[in-house]
Coordinates of C-alpha atoms and ligand atoms in Angstrom, one line a residue:
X1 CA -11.7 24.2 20.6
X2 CA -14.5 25.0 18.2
X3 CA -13.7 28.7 18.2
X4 CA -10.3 28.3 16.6
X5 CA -12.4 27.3 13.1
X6 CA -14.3 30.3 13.3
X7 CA -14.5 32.4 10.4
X8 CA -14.2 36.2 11.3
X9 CA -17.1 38.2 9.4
X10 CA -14.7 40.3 7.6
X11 CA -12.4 37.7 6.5
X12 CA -13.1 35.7 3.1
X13 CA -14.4 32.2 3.7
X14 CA -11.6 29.3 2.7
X15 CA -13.2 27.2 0.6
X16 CA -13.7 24.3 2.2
X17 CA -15.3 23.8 5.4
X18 CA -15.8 19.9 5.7
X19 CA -12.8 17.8 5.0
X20 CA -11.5 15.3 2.6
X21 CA -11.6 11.3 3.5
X22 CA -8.8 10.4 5.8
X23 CA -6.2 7.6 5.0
X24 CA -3.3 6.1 7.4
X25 CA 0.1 4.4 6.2
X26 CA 2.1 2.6 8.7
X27 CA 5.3 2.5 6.7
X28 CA 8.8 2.8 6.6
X29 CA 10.5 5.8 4.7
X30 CA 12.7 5.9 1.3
X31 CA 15.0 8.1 1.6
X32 CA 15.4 8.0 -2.7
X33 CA 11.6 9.2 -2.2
X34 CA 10.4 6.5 -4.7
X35 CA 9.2 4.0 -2.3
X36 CA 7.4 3.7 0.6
X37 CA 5.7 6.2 2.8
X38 CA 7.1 8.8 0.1
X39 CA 5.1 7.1 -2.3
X40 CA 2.2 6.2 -0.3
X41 CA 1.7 10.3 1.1
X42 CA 1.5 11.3 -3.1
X43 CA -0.8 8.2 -4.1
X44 CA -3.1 9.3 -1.2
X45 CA -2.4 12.8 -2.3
X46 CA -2.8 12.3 -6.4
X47 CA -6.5 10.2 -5.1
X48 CA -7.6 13.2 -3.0
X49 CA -7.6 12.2 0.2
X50 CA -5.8 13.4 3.2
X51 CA -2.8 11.5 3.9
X52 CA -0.9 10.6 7.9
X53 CA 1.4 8.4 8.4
X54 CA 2.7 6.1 11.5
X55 CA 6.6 5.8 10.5
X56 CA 8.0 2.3 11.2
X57 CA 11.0 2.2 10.0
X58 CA 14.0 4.5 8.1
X59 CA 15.6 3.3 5.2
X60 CA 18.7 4.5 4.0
X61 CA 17.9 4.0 0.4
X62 CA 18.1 5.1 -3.4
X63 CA 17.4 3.7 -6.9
X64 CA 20.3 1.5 -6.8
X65 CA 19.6 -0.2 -3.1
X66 CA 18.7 -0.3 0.7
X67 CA 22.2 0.3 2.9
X68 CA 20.2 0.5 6.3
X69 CA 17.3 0.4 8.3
X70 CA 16.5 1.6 11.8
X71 CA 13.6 0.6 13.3
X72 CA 11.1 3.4 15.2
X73 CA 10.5 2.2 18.8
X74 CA 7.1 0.4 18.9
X75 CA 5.8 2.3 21.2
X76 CA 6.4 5.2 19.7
X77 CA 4.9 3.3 16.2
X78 CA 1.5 2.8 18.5
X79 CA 1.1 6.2 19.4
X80 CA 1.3 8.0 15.9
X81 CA -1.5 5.5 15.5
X82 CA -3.1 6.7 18.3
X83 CA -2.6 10.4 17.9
X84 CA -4.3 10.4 14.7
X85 CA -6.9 7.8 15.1
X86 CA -8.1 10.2 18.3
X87 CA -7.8 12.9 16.7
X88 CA -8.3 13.4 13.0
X89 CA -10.1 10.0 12.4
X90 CA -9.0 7.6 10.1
X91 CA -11.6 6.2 7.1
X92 CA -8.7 3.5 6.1
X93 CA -5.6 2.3 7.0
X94 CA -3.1 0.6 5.1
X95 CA 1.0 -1.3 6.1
X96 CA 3.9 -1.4 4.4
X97 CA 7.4 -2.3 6.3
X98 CA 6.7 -3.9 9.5
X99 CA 10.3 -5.2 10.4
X100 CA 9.9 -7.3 13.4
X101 CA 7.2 -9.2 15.2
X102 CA 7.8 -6.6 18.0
X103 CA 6.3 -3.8 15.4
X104 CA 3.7 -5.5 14.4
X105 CA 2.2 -6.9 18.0
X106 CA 2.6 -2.7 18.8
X107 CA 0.9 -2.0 16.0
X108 CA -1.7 -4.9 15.9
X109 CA -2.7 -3.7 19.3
X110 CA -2.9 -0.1 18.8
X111 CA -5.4 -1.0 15.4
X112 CA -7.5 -3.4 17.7
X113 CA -7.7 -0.3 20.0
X114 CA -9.0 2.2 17.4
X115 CA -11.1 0.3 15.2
X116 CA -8.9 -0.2 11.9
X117 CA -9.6 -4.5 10.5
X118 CA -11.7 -6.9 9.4
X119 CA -15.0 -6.5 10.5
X120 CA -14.2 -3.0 11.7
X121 CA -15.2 0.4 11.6
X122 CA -11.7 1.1 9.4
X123 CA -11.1 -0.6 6.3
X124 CA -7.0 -2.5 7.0
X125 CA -4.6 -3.7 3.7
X126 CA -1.7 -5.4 4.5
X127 CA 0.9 -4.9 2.3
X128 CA 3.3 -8.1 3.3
X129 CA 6.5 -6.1 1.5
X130 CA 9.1 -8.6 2.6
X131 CA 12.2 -7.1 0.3
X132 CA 13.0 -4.0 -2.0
X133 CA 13.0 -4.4 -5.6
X134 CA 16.7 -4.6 -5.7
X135 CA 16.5 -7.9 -3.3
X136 CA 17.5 -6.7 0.0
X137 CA 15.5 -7.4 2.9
X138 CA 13.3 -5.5 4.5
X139 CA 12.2 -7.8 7.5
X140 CA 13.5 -9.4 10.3
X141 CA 12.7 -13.7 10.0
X142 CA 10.3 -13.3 12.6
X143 CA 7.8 -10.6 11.1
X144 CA 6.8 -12.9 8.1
X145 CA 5.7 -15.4 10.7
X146 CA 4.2 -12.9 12.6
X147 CA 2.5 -11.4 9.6
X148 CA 1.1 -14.2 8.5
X149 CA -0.1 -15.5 11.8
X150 CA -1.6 -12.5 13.2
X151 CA -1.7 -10.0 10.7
X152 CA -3.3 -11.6 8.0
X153 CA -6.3 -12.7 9.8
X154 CA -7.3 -8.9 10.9
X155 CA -6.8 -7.4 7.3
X156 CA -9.8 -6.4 5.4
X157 CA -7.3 -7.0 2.5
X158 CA -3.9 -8.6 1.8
X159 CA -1.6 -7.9 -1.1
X160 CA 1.9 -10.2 -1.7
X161 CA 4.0 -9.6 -4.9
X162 CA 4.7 -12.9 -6.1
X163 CA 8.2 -13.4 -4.2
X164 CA 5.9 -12.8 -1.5
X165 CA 3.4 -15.9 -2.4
X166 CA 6.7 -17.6 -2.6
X167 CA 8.6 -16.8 0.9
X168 CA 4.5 -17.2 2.5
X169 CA 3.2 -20.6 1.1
X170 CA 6.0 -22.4 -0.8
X171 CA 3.9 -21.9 -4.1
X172 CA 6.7 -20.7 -6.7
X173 CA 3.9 -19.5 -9.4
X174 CA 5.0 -19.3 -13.2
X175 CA 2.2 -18.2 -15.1
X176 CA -1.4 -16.4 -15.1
X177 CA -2.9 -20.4 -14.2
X178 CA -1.1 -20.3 -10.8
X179 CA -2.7 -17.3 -9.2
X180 CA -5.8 -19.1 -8.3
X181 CA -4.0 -21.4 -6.1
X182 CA -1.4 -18.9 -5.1
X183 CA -4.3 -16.8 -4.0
X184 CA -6.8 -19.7 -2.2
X185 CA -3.5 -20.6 0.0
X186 CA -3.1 -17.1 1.3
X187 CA -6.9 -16.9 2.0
X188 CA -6.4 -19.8 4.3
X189 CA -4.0 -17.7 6.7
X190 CA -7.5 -15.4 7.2
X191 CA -8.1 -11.9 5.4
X192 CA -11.1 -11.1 4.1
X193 CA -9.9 -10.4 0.4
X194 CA -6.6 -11.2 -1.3
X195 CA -5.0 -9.4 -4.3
X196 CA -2.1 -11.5 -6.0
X197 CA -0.4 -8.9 -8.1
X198 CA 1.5 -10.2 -11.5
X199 CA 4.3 -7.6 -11.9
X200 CA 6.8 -10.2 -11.9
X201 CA 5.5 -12.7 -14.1
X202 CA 8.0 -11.3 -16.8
X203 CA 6.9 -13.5 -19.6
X204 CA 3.2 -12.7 -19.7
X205 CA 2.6 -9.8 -22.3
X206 CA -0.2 -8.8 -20.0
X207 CA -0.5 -7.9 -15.8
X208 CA -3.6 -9.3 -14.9
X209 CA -3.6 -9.2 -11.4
X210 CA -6.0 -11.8 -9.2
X211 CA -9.0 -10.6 -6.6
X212 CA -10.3 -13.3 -4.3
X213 CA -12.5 -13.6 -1.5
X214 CA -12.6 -16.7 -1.3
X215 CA -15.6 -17.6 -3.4
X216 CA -14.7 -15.4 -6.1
X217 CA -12.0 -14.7 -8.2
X218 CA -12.0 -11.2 -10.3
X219 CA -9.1 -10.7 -12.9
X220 CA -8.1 -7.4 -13.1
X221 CA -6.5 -7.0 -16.7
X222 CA -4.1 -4.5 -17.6
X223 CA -1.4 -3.7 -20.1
X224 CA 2.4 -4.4 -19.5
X225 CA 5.0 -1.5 -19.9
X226 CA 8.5 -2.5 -21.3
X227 CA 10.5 -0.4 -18.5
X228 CA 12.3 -1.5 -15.2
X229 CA 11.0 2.2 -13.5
X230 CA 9.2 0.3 -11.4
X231 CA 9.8 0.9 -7.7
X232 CA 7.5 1.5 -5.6
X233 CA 4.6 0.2 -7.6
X234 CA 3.4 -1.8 -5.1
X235 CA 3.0 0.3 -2.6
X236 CA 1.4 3.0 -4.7
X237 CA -1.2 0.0 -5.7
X238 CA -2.0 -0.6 -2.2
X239 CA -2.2 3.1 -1.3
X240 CA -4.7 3.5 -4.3
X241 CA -6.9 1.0 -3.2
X242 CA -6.7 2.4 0.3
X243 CA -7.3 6.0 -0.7
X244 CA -10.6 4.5 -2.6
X245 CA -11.4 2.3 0.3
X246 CA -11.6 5.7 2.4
X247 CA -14.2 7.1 0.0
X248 CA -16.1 4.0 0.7
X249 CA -16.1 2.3 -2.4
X250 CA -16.7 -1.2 -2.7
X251 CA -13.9 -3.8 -2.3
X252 CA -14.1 -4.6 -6.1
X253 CA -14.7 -1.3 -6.9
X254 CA -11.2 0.1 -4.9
X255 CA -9.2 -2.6 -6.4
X256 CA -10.1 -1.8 -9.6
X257 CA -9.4 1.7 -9.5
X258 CA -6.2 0.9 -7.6
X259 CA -5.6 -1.0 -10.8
X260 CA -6.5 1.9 -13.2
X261 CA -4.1 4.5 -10.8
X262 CA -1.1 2.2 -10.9
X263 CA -0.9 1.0 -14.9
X264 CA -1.1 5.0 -15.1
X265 CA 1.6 5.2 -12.9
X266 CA 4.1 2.5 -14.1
X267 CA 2.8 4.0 -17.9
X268 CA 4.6 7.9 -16.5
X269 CA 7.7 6.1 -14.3
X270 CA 10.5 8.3 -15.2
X271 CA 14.5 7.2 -15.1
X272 CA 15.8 8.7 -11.5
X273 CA 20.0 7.6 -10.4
X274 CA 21.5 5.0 -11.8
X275 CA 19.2 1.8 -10.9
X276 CA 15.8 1.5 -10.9
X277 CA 13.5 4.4 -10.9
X278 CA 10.0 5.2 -9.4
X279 CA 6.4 5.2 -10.9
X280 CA 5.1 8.5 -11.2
X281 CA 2.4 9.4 -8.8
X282 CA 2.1 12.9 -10.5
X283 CA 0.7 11.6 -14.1
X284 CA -2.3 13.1 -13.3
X285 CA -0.5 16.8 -13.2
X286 CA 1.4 17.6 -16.6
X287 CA 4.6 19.6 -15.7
X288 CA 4.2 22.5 -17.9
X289 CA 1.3 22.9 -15.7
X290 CA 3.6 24.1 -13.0
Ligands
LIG301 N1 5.8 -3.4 -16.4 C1 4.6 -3.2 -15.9 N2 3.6 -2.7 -16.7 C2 2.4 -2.5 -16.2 N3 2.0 -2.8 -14.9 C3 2.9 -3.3 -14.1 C4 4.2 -3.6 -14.5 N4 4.9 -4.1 -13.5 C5 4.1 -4.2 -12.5 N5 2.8 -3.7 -12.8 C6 1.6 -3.7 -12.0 O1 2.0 -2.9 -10.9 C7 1.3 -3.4 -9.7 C8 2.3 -3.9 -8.7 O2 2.7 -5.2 -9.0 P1 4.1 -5.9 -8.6 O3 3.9 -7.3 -8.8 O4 5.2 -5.3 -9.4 O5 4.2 -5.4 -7.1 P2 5.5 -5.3 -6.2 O6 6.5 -6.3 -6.5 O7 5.0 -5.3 -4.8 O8 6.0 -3.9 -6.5 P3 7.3 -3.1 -6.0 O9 8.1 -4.1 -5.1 O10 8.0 -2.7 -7.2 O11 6.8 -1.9 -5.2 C9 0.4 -4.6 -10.3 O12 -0.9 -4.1 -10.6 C10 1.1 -5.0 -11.5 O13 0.3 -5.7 -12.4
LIG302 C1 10.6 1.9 2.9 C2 10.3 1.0 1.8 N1 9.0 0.5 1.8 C3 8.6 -0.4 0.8 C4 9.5 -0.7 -0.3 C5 9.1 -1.7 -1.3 O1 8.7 -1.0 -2.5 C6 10.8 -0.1 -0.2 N2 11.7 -0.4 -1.2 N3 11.1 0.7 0.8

């Protein structure tokens, strides 16, 4: 195997000889490209590190809404987890659409297998995305039980919206004051770290987001962008954090430049079709630059 890296003496060396940190998103695809793996692959991208994906699902899907969903074979979810967990290496992983408790035993087991969770080699966030942003679902009943239950307790971090908070512990938060207990409830169910985000507190002029570990809480201030080009900021949040996860940064420290990377992002979200369009994950690349 080694001697398909070697350099030939007369040939220029490439530039690069080691490579970049490694992240893994076990998600389901947009076919509107705003959401999703989509989005996760140019977050990961846009943070320099070397995206791969485990597909879970595909979503039939553009700015206006989700028309269907069919679900990738678990098995076949496991092994894309296994092919590049053997092979490449993964420095963190992160989910996004799990749609059944099927997926995510397959893919609870194939993690176990390879190292990726809490108190494991790999870094895990769990992304609990229960529905798109225009309402439909994007789960089977039995996967929130099943993410809560058994998920939950193997991710180094977990990262509900606030419908999410809503549909996982029966807390129907309101303002800024209600993250705390929003956030000590879904510590109970067993992650390490949870991150309550605040997009949809619509009244607050502000989105501080809440960081807890269950000792701690860290507010993680930001400005709030009159726009409703906001799909798939959750997921690009969650792949930011990830991305900086895989450069080892601190919890704290991945969260906050998670923070940084999204604000930018929902700061550049450009109007796409006729409903709701996507943060930009290219902000950091002007377009005349092309
Ligand atoms: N209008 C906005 N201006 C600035 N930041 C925002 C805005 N809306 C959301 N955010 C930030 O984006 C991140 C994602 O939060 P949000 O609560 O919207 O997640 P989400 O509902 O999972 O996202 P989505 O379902 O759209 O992917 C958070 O850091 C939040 O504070
Ligand atoms: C495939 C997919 N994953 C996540 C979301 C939530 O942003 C979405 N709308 N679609």
């Amino acid at each position: 195997m080694g001697r398909m890296h070697e350099t030939p003496g007369h040939l220029r060396r490439p530039a690069h000889d080691t490579a970049p940190p490694t992240a893994l998103t076990i998600a389901g695809s947009d076919s509107g490209g705003s959401a999703g793996m989509h989005a996760d692959l140019r977050a990961f991208f846009s943070c320099g590190v070397h995206g791969m994906t485990a597909v879970t699902a595909v979503t039939v899907q553009n700015t206006v809404g989700v028309t269907g969903l069919v679900e990738i074979p678990p098995e076949t979810v496991a092994a894309q987890i296994g092919a590049v967990a053997t092979d490449i290496g993964v420095d963190a992983a992160k989910t996004g659409v799990l749609s059944s408790a099927t997926t995510i035993e397959a893919v609870l087991a194939a993690c176990d297998e390879h190292g990726i969770g809490r108190g494991r080699r790999t870094p895990f966030v769990v992304d609990p995305v229960a529905a798109s942003r225009s309402g439909e679902p994007l789960l089977r009943p039995d996967a929130l039980d099943a993410l809560r239950d058994e998920a939950f307790p193997r991710a180094t971090l977990v990262t509900p919206n606030l419908d999410e908070v809503r549909l996982l512990t029966g807390i129907d938060a309101r303002s800024r004051d209600d993250l705390l207990d929003a956030a000590k409830a879904v510590h109970d169910f067993g992650p390490d770290w949870v991150l309550i985000k605040s997009g949809h507190l619509l009244d607050d002029p502000k989105c501080v987001d809440l960081l807890f570990d269950g000792t701690d809480a860290i507010q993680l201030p930001g400005p709030r962008y009159s726009t409703v080009h906001t799909h798939g900021a959750g997921d690009v949040f969650a792949s930011a954090i990830t991305a900086a996860l895989a450069k080892g940064a601190s919890m704290p420290d991945a969260v906050a430049a998670g923070k940084r990377f999204v604000t930018r992002s929902v700061e550049h979200a450009y109007p796409l079709g006729a409903g709701v369009g996507p943060v930009s994950t290219f902000w950091r690349v002007s377009p005349r630059s092309l």
